[in-house]
Amino acid sequence: MTKKSNHVVPTLSGGWSVKKLGTSKAIRNFDSREKAIEYGQKLSQNQKTDFYIHKKNGMVQNKYSFSTNK
């Protein structure tokens, strides 16, 4: 079973998006990485999911777990 997670990822237009794992459509788009991280972290805390922050090149930089089943 795959864990639910949210990801902050770069967009082709130079912005940043918050997306759910396995979806192509963004939950929300942002001009800055910082705003996307702030939103994604709050969302993941509320949903009790894992939260991944990606670098500009797409590689995962940080992972946080807000899930209750560790």
C-alpha positions as a printed Julia matrix, in Angstrom:
70×3 Matrix{Float64}:
  0.0    0.0     0.0
  1.35   3.39   -1.01
  1.41   6.09    1.65
 -0.46   9.28    0.89
  1.81  12.27    0.43
  1.98  15.85   -0.79
  4.87  17.24   -2.82
  6.24  20.72   -3.53
  7.55  20.54   -7.1
  8.87  23.05   -9.65
  6.68  23.98  -12.6
  7.74  24.47  -16.21
  6.81  28.16  -15.96
  9.3   28.75  -13.13
  6.83  28.63  -10.25
  6.09  25.94   -7.68
  3.14  23.6    -7.17
  1.76  21.48   -4.38
  0.61  18.11   -5.73
 -0.68  14.84   -4.31
  1.32  11.71   -5.07
  0.15  10.11   -8.32
 -1.72  13.11   -9.72
 -0.72  15.43  -12.51
 -2.98  18.32  -11.54
 -1.71  20.72   -8.89
 -3.68  21.32   -5.71
 -2.39  24.89   -5.82
  0.29  26.89   -7.68
  2.64  29.49   -6.23
  5.15  32.05   -7.49
  7.61  31.29   -4.69
  8.95  28.04   -3.27
  8.6   29.36    0.29
  4.84  29.98   -0.09
  4.37  26.52   -1.62
  6.27  24.92    1.28
  4.23  26.83    3.86
  0.95  25.76    2.25
  2.05  22.15    1.64
  3.28  21.69    5.19
  0.0   22.92    6.69
 -1.97  20.73    4.27
  0.09  17.65    5.16
 -0.24  18.32    8.89
 -4.03  18.6     8.55
 -4.24  15.47    6.36
 -1.66  13.56    8.44
  0.37  12.65    5.34
  4.02  12.63    4.35
  5.38  15.86    2.86
  8.18  16.05    0.29
 10.04  19.17   -0.83
 11.76  18.88   -4.19
 14.7   20.88   -5.55
 14.52  22.84   -8.81
 15.97  19.78  -10.62
 13.13  17.59   -9.31
 15.16  15.59   -6.78
 13.77  15.26   -3.25
 15.49  17.63   -0.85
 13.51  17.02    2.37
 10.84  14.65    3.66
  8.6   15.16    6.68
  6.11  12.68    8.09
  2.94  13.94    9.69
  1.21  10.55    9.56
  0.1    8.93   12.79
  1.06   5.39   11.72
  4.87   5.36   11.8
